[in-house]
mmCIF file of C-alpha atoms in Angstrom:
data_model
loop_
_atom_site.group_PDB
_atom_site.id
_atom_site.type_symbol
_atom_site.label_atom_id
_atom_site.label_comp_id
_atom_site.label_asym_id
_atom_site.label_seq_id
_atom_site.Cartn_x
_atom_site.Cartn_y
_atom_site.Cartn_z
ATOM 1 C CA VAL T 1 129.138 82.559 197.149
ATOM 2 C CA GLN T 2 131.250 79.183 196.723
ATOM 3 C CA LEU T 3 134.221 78.254 198.889
ATOM 4 C CA ASP T 4 137.209 76.618 197.955
ATOM 5 C CA PRO T 5 137.557 73.251 198.284
ATOM 6 C CA ARG T 6 140.029 73.174 200.913
ATOM 7 C CA GLN T 7 137.949 75.967 202.737
ATOM 8 C CA LEU T 8 135.136 73.403 202.618
ATOM 9 C CA SER T 9 137.170 70.631 203.762
ATOM 10 C CA HIS T 10 138.426 72.247 206.464
ATOM 11 C CA LEU T 11 135.203 73.511 207.400
ATOM 12 C CA LEU T 12 133.639 70.122 207.559
ATOM 13 C CA HIS T 13 136.698 68.896 209.361
ATOM 14 C CA VAL T 14 136.776 71.170 212.353
ATOM 15 C CA TRP T 15 132.611 71.725 212.701
ATOM 16 C CA PRO T 16 131.447 69.302 215.057
ATOM 17 C CA VAL T 17 127.523 69.489 214.405
ATOM 18 C CA ALA T 18 125.301 69.880 211.294
ATOM 19 C CA ARG T 19 121.417 69.907 210.782
ATOM 20 C CA LEU T 20 120.178 67.734 208.299
ATOM 21 C CA ALA T 21 116.918 67.953 206.633
ATOM 22 C CA SER T 22 115.165 65.210 204.707
ATOM 23 C CA VAL T 23 111.746 65.203 203.028
ATOM 24 C CA GLY T 24 108.958 62.359 204.023
ATOM 25 C CA PRO T 25 106.542 60.833 202.142
ATOM 26 C CA ALA T 26 103.805 63.734 202.304
ATOM 27 C CA GLY T 27 106.645 66.066 201.116
ATOM 28 C CA GLN T 28 107.032 66.948 204.750
ATOM 29 C CA PRO T 29 110.444 68.163 205.585
ATOM 30 C CA HIS T 30 112.227 66.207 208.430
ATOM 31 C CA LEU T 31 114.843 67.644 210.608
ATOM 32 C CA VAL T 32 117.654 66.501 213.066
ATOM 33 C CA PRO T 33 121.407 67.726 214.504
ATOM 34 C CA VAL T 34 123.651 65.565 213.294
ATOM 35 C CA VAL T 35 127.518 64.633 214.157
ATOM 36 C CA PHE T 36 129.513 63.863 210.691
ATOM 37 C CA VAL T 37 132.879 63.494 208.927
ATOM 38 C CA ALA T 38 133.745 64.199 205.785
ATOM 39 C CA LEU T 39 136.004 61.491 204.175
ATOM 40 C CA ASP T 40 137.514 62.528 200.320
ATOM 41 C CA GLY T 41 134.209 64.684 199.546
ATOM 42 C CA ALA T 42 131.881 61.869 200.831
ATOM 43 C CA ILE T 43 130.167 62.874 204.232
ATOM 44 C CA TYR T 44 129.078 60.151 206.581
ATOM 45 C CA SER T 45 126.990 60.713 209.502
ATOM 46 C CA PRO T 46 126.480 57.758 212.043
ATOM 47 C CA ILE T 47 122.972 56.443 213.033
ATOM 48 C CA ASP T 48 122.773 55.058 217.150
ATOM 49 C CA GLY T 49 125.936 57.165 218.254
ATOM 50 C CA LYS T 50 123.920 58.926 220.368
ATOM 51 C CA PRO T 51 120.838 57.408 222.101
ATOM 52 C CA LYS T 52 118.085 58.550 219.819
ATOM 53 C CA ARG T 53 114.417 57.994 219.724
ATOM 54 C CA GLY T 54 111.653 58.669 216.640
ATOM 55 C CA GLY T 55 113.930 60.752 214.430
ATOM 56 C CA MET T 56 116.401 58.039 213.951
ATOM 57 C CA LEU T 57 113.988 55.701 211.759
ATOM 58 C CA GLN T 58 112.089 58.813 209.992
ATOM 59 C CA ARG T 59 115.666 59.687 208.783
ATOM 60 C CA MET T 60 116.101 56.447 207.242
ATOM 61 C CA ARG T 61 113.213 55.759 205.706
ATOM 62 C CA ASN T 62 112.998 59.251 204.100
ATOM 63 C CA VAL T 63 116.423 58.989 202.545
ATOM 64 C CA ALA T 64 115.677 55.375 201.410
ATOM 65 C CA ARG T 65 112.657 57.036 199.531
ATOM 66 C CA GLU T 66 114.002 60.512 198.654
ATOM 67 C CA GLU T 67 117.742 60.818 198.281
ATOM 68 C CA SER T 68 117.931 64.851 198.260
ATOM 69 C CA VAL T 69 119.319 65.730 201.527
ATOM 70 C CA SER T 70 120.560 68.994 202.661
ATOM 71 C CA LEU T 71 122.795 69.827 205.434
ATOM 72 C CA LEU T 72 123.412 73.149 207.194
ATOM 73 C CA LEU T 73 126.526 73.821 209.018
ATOM 74 C CA ASP T 74 126.275 77.596 210.852
ATOM 75 C CA GLU T 75 127.018 79.578 213.754
ATOM 76 C CA TYR T 76 124.419 81.653 215.513
ATOM 77 C CA ASP T 77 126.048 84.698 217.247
ATOM 78 C CA ASP T 78 124.642 87.508 219.510
ATOM 79 C CA ASP T 79 126.835 89.761 217.455
ATOM 80 C CA TRP T 80 125.030 89.300 214.024
ATOM 81 C CA ASP T 81 127.914 90.640 211.975
ATOM 82 C CA LEU T 82 129.518 87.343 212.542
ATOM 83 C CA LEU T 83 126.628 85.291 211.266
ATOM 84 C CA TRP T 84 127.688 82.682 208.311
ATOM 85 C CA TRP T 85 126.205 79.215 207.570
ATOM 86 C CA VAL T 86 126.915 77.105 204.463
ATOM 87 C CA ARG T 87 124.413 74.956 203.036
ATOM 88 C CA ILE T 88 125.421 71.406 201.252
ATOM 89 C CA ASP T 89 122.553 69.636 198.956
ATOM 90 C CA ALA T 90 123.537 66.191 198.865
ATOM 91 C CA LYS T 91 122.448 62.900 197.634
ATOM 92 C CA ALA T 92 121.746 60.577 200.531
ATOM 93 C CA ASP T 93 121.734 57.002 200.985
ATOM 94 C CA VAL T 94 121.222 54.631 204.098
ATOM 95 C CA VAL T 95 124.533 52.411 204.458
ATOM 96 C CA THR T 96 123.916 49.544 206.944
ATOM 97 C CA HIS T 97 125.124 45.686 205.810
ATOM 98 C CA ALA T 98 127.166 46.126 203.016
ATOM 99 C CA GLU T 99 130.307 48.360 203.571
ATOM 100 C CA PRO T 100 129.987 51.984 202.709
ATOM 101 C CA ALA T 101 132.346 52.116 200.076
ATOM 102 C CA PRO T 102 134.292 53.931 199.024
ATOM 103 C CA HIS T 103 135.231 53.737 202.756
ATOM 104 C CA SER T 104 134.836 50.889 204.978
ATOM 105 C CA PHE T 105 133.143 51.255 208.186
ATOM 106 C CA ALA T 106 136.428 50.949 210.231
ATOM 107 C CA GLN T 107 138.113 53.812 208.462
ATOM 108 C CA ILE T 108 134.708 56.063 209.047
ATOM 109 C CA VAL T 109 134.829 54.770 212.948
ATOM 110 C CA ASP T 110 138.584 55.879 212.818
ATOM 111 C CA ALA T 111 137.507 59.244 211.720
ATOM 112 C CA LEU T 112 134.796 59.639 213.859
ATOM 113 C CA HIS T 113 136.922 58.786 216.933
ATOM 114 C CA ALA T 114 139.799 61.534 215.491
ATOM 115 C CA LYS T 115 137.092 64.066 215.290
ATOM 116 C CA TYR T 116 135.280 63.488 218.505
ATOM 117 C CA ARG T 117 136.905 62.546 221.558
ATOM 118 C CA GLN T 118 133.343 62.063 222.804
ATOM 119 C CA TYR T 119 133.552 58.352 221.456
ATOM 120 C CA ASP T 120 136.269 57.583 224.020
ATOM 121 C CA SER T 121 133.037 56.662 226.390
ATOM 122 C CA VAL T 122 130.573 56.323 223.613
ATOM 123 C CA ASP T 123 130.052 53.491 220.935
ATOM 124 C CA VAL T 124 129.615 54.651 217.576
ATOM 125 C CA PHE T 125 127.339 52.079 216.865
ATOM 126 C CA LYS T 126 124.797 50.585 218.795
ATOM 127 C CA GLY T 127 124.530 46.999 217.298
ATOM 128 C CA GLN T 128 124.103 46.631 213.286
ATOM 129 C CA PRO T 129 126.693 49.430 211.872
ATOM 130 C CA THR T 130 124.510 51.965 210.228
ATOM 131 C CA LEU T 131 125.182 55.592 208.647
ATOM 132 C CA LEU T 132 124.104 57.828 206.004
ATOM 133 C CA ARG T 133 125.982 58.595 203.093
ATOM 134 C CA LEU T 134 126.145 61.866 201.548
ATOM 135 C CA ARG T 135 127.490 62.895 198.387
ATOM 136 C CA PRO T 136 127.390 66.668 197.726
ATOM 137 C CA THR T 137 125.878 67.743 194.858
ATOM 138 C CA ARG T 138 126.414 71.609 195.431
ATOM 139 C CA HIS T 139 127.142 73.791 198.062
ATOM 140 C CA ASN T 140 126.314 77.627 198.956
ATOM 141 C CA ALA T 141 127.424 79.835 201.698
ATOM 142 C CA TRP T 142 126.640 82.879 203.268
ATOM 143 C CA SER T 143 127.867 85.673 205.670
ATOM 144 C CA VAL T 144 127.597 88.845 206.924
ATOM 145 C CA GLN T 145 131.350 89.534 207.084
ATOM 146 C CA GLN T 146 134.102 88.088 205.251
ATOM 147 C CA VAL T 147 135.108 84.572 207.132
ATOM 148 C CA ALA T 148 138.350 83.304 207.911
ATOM 149 C CA TRP T 149 137.188 79.833 207.113
ATOM 150 C CA GLU T 150 141.081 78.571 207.716
ATOM 151 C CA SER T 151 140.716 79.839 211.394
ATOM 152 C CA LEU T 152 137.402 78.129 212.482
ATOM 153 C CA VAL D 1 108.247 63.272 223.794
ATOM 154 C CA GLN D 2 105.910 66.615 224.419
ATOM 155 C CA LEU D 3 106.791 69.695 226.038
ATOM 156 C CA ASP D 4 103.859 71.041 227.954
ATOM 157 C CA PRO D 5 102.764 74.344 226.313
ATOM 158 C CA ARG D 6 104.206 76.885 228.952
ATOM 159 C CA GLN D 7 107.925 74.716 228.356
ATOM 160 C CA LEU D 8 107.028 74.886 224.187
ATOM 161 C CA SER D 9 106.215 78.685 224.861
ATOM 162 C CA HIS D 10 108.966 79.550 226.881
ATOM 163 C CA LEU D 11 111.644 77.822 224.626
ATOM 164 C CA LEU D 12 110.066 79.732 221.698
ATOM 165 C CA HIS D 13 110.539 82.984 224.102
ATOM 166 C CA VAL D 14 114.175 82.590 224.793
ATOM 167 C CA TRP D 15 115.758 80.552 222.131
ATOM 168 C CA PRO D 16 116.963 83.163 219.648
ATOM 169 C CA VAL D 17 117.891 80.695 216.646
ATOM 170 C CA ALA D 18 116.157 77.794 214.644
ATOM 171 C CA ARG D 19 116.898 75.980 211.611
ATOM 172 C CA LEU D 20 114.061 76.191 208.789
ATOM 173 C CA ALA D 21 113.535 73.439 206.475
ATOM 174 C CA SER D 22 111.153 74.079 203.387
ATOM 175 C CA VAL D 23 110.866 71.782 200.485
ATOM 176 C CA GLY D 24 111.370 72.730 196.483
ATOM 177 C CA PRO D 25 109.786 71.964 193.469
ATOM 178 C CA ALA D 26 111.821 68.891 192.979
ATOM 179 C CA GLY D 27 111.435 67.637 196.377
ATOM 180 C CA GLN D 28 115.117 68.946 197.434
ATOM 181 C CA PRO D 29 114.944 70.144 201.135
ATOM 182 C CA HIS D 30 116.028 73.728 201.760
ATOM 183 C CA LEU D 31 117.764 74.732 205.107
ATOM 184 C CA VAL D 32 118.204 78.365 206.458
ATOM 185 C CA PRO D 33 119.106 79.509 209.797
ATOM 186 C CA VAL D 34 116.170 82.004 211.361
ATOM 187 C CA VAL D 35 115.054 84.347 213.965
ATOM 188 C CA PHE D 36 111.632 84.079 214.844
ATOM 189 C CA VAL D 37 109.148 85.334 217.834
ATOM 190 C CA ALA D 38 105.974 83.073 218.559
ATOM 191 C CA LEU D 39 102.756 85.313 219.452
ATOM 192 C CA ASP D 40 99.750 83.275 220.568
ATOM 193 C CA GLY D 41 101.133 80.069 219.176
ATOM 194 C CA ALA D 42 101.757 81.394 215.592
ATOM 195 C CA ILE D 43 105.559 81.951 215.026
ATOM 196 C CA TYR D 44 106.577 84.790 212.608
ATOM 197 C CA SER D 45 110.164 84.692 210.726
ATOM 198 C CA PRO D 46 111.278 88.230 209.464
ATOM 199 C CA ILE D 47 112.383 88.093 205.842
ATOM 200 C CA ASP D 48 114.975 91.041 205.110
ATOM 201 C CA GLY D 49 115.915 91.547 208.642
ATOM 202 C CA LYS D 50 119.408 90.484 208.070
ATOM 203 C CA PRO D 51 121.036 90.857 204.681
ATOM 204 C CA LYS D 52 120.853 87.604 202.677
ATOM 205 C CA ARG D 53 120.870 86.566 199.281
ATOM 206 C CA GLY D 54 119.702 83.375 197.658
ATOM 207 C CA GLY D 55 118.517 81.415 200.707
ATOM 208 C CA MET D 56 115.585 84.153 200.760
ATOM 209 C CA LEU D 57 113.663 83.862 197.802
ATOM 210 C CA GLN D 58 114.129 80.313 197.942
ATOM 211 C CA ARG D 59 112.370 80.608 201.045
ATOM 212 C CA MET D 60 109.308 82.002 199.878
ATOM 213 C CA ARG D 61 108.933 80.337 196.938
ATOM 214 C CA ASN D 62 109.470 76.870 198.542
ATOM 215 C CA VAL D 63 106.317 77.702 200.949
ATOM 216 C CA ALA D 64 104.394 79.354 198.532
ATOM 217 C CA ARG D 65 104.241 75.941 196.922
ATOM 218 C CA GLU D 66 104.291 73.452 199.662
ATOM 219 C CA GLU D 67 103.390 74.833 203.127
ATOM 220 C CA SER D 68 104.606 72.110 205.067
ATOM 221 C CA VAL D 69 108.054 73.335 206.924
ATOM 222 C CA SER D 70 109.766 72.320 209.978
ATOM 223 C CA LEU D 71 111.743 74.005 212.428
ATOM 224 C CA LEU D 72 114.404 72.557 214.702
ATOM 225 C CA LEU D 73 115.704 74.170 218.054
ATOM 226 C CA ASP D 74 118.338 72.940 219.747
ATOM 227 C CA GLU D 75 121.836 73.333 221.760
ATOM 228 C CA TYR D 76 125.014 71.467 220.462
ATOM 229 C CA ASP D 77 127.734 70.930 223.476
ATOM 230 C CA ASP D 78 131.055 69.101 223.473
ATOM 231 C CA ASP D 79 129.261 67.677 226.700
ATOM 232 C CA TRP D 80 126.899 65.290 224.775
ATOM 233 C CA ASP D 81 125.182 64.660 227.777
ATOM 234 C CA LEU D 82 123.368 68.096 227.475
ATOM 235 C CA LEU D 83 122.445 67.636 224.123
ATOM 236 C CA TRP D 84 118.560 68.506 223.192
ATOM 237 C CA TRP D 85 116.546 69.462 220.360
ATOM 238 C CA VAL D 86 112.840 70.272 219.731
ATOM 239 C CA ARG D 87 111.355 69.766 216.194
ATOM 240 C CA ILE D 88 108.193 71.518 215.361
ATOM 241 C CA ASP D 89 106.414 70.947 212.224
ATOM 242 C CA ALA D 90 103.884 73.532 210.816
ATOM 243 C CA LYS D 91 102.393 75.016 207.638
ATOM 244 C CA ALA D 92 104.041 77.901 206.285
ATOM 245 C CA ASP D 93 102.846 81.035 204.491
ATOM 246 C CA VAL D 94 104.415 84.293 203.404
ATOM 247 C CA VAL D 95 102.898 87.430 204.326
ATOM 248 C CA THR D 96 103.717 90.366 202.824
ATOM 249 C CA HIS D 97 100.864 92.707 201.544
ATOM 250 C CA ALA D 98 98.208 92.439 203.745
ATOM 251 C CA GLU D 99 98.769 92.531 207.521
ATOM 252 C CA PRO D 100 99.643 88.557 209.064
ATOM 253 C CA ALA D 101 96.133 88.214 210.823
ATOM 254 C CA PRO D 102 96.039 87.720 213.754
ATOM 255 C CA HIS D 103 98.908 89.679 214.193
ATOM 256 C CA SER D 104 99.570 93.071 212.993
ATOM 257 C CA PHE D 105 103.075 93.920 211.272
ATOM 258 C CA ALA D 106 103.449 96.354 214.533
ATOM 259 C CA GLN D 107 102.714 93.725 216.924
ATOM 260 C CA ILE D 108 105.120 91.561 215.479
ATOM 261 C CA VAL D 109 107.897 94.062 215.089
ATOM 262 C CA ASP D 110 107.327 95.199 218.454
ATOM 263 C CA ALA D 111 107.670 91.410 219.741
ATOM 264 C CA LEU D 112 111.101 91.208 217.710
ATOM 265 C CA HIS D 113 112.814 94.373 219.117
ATOM 266 C CA ALA D 114 111.566 93.016 222.726
ATOM 267 C CA LYS D 115 113.471 89.718 221.635
ATOM 268 C CA TYR D 116 116.305 90.870 219.793
ATOM 269 C CA ARG D 117 118.293 93.704 220.728
ATOM 270 C CA GLN D 118 119.914 93.747 217.490
ATOM 271 C CA TYR D 119 117.074 95.278 215.918
ATOM 272 C CA ASP D 120 117.797 98.337 218.085
ATOM 273 C CA SER D 121 120.302 98.951 215.044
ATOM 274 C CA VAL D 122 118.955 96.810 212.076
ATOM 275 C CA ASP D 123 115.778 97.319 210.212
ATOM 276 C CA VAL D 124 113.289 94.367 210.860
ATOM 277 C CA PHE D 125 112.141 94.844 207.291
ATOM 278 C CA LYS D 126 114.341 96.372 204.468
ATOM 279 C CA GLY D 127 111.186 97.901 201.952
ATOM 280 C CA GLN D 128 107.908 95.958 202.008
ATOM 281 C CA PRO D 129 107.531 94.252 205.085
ATOM 282 C CA THR D 130 107.730 90.189 204.560
ATOM 283 C CA LEU D 131 107.514 86.970 206.620
ATOM 284 C CA LEU D 132 106.947 83.928 207.209
ATOM 285 C CA ARG D 133 103.978 82.751 209.204
ATOM 286 C CA LEU D 134 104.144 79.589 210.715
ATOM 287 C CA ARG D 135 101.286 77.385 212.303
ATOM 288 C CA PRO D 136 102.344 74.448 214.263
ATOM 289 C CA THR D 137 100.757 71.491 213.633
ATOM 290 C CA ARG D 138 102.788 69.134 215.853
ATOM 291 C CA HIS D 139 106.181 68.821 218.149
ATOM 292 C CA ASN D 140 108.862 66.380 219.041
ATOM 293 C CA ALA D 141 111.140 66.617 221.862
ATOM 294 C CA TRP D 142 114.157 64.661 222.428
ATOM 295 C CA SER D 143 117.046 65.157 225.143
ATOM 296 C CA VAL D 144 119.693 62.675 226.536
ATOM 297 C CA GLN D 145 119.093 64.143 230.103
ATOM 298 C CA GLN D 146 115.867 65.887 231.427
ATOM 299 C CA VAL D 147 116.398 69.492 230.547
ATOM 300 C CA ALA D 148 115.143 72.060 232.832
ATOM 301 C CA TRP D 149 113.336 74.036 229.929
ATOM 302 C CA GLU D 150 112.273 76.541 231.863
ATOM 303 C CA SER D 151 115.502 77.792 232.986
ATOM 304 C CA LEU D 152 116.964 77.929 229.510
#
């Protein structure tokens, strides 16, 4: 099913984690958990925000070659009646040297600070600011029971 | 880093949810949360275990065409010092008519019942037994701090 734009926007605003899938040169999918913010329909996920190895470069290389990515927001609960997921397909690119139009690095950093108080004690970027910019193309939502998206 | 076989086996035994990425015909990654069991190094994820639409068929179609998949087990916590993930790359196929060697459907159903008490009240399969069989090819583990995998 489809969420209405306000529900989707709210979910992206409050939900702290997503899993990002990109595709490697041999058609091998690659998966990593990410933090992110949504601004006016664009989704930004910082790279280097947390100490990471391995996955980081692969993700960037994959996106530079194949822009199709998928982002999954979901909740697992032992009570399977409460399960839900929202999958967002997107085109992604890596932004590092130029400002990530239509939003500046400063705007995105502000939004990350507003969403994640963890950034009070962790730098968003280490060295050169780098992030993935996702332009969603479609989404699909699933749940066992009706979910009160607005109250998540 | 690499987990040793006992750590990886334990994690697969106790961790209830994973996110599975497959790749579609146009190179578009596809993501869905899954339940699973591991038996002697093979990983099985039932299809139809929970009422699902849309994602189900796509996952099967993708795997029939491109066997490379990736499975992510991870924990998100507001305390970012506790973050960890384990990504398992695998070759997958769909098993539905023949028995899923080297394990029978009965063995896999027993293992699913042992891992998930939710199956006391939910059928593992609706209609024709169908599952994804994953043969892991490699894994990669990441954590901020050292994780006591054995006590998860």
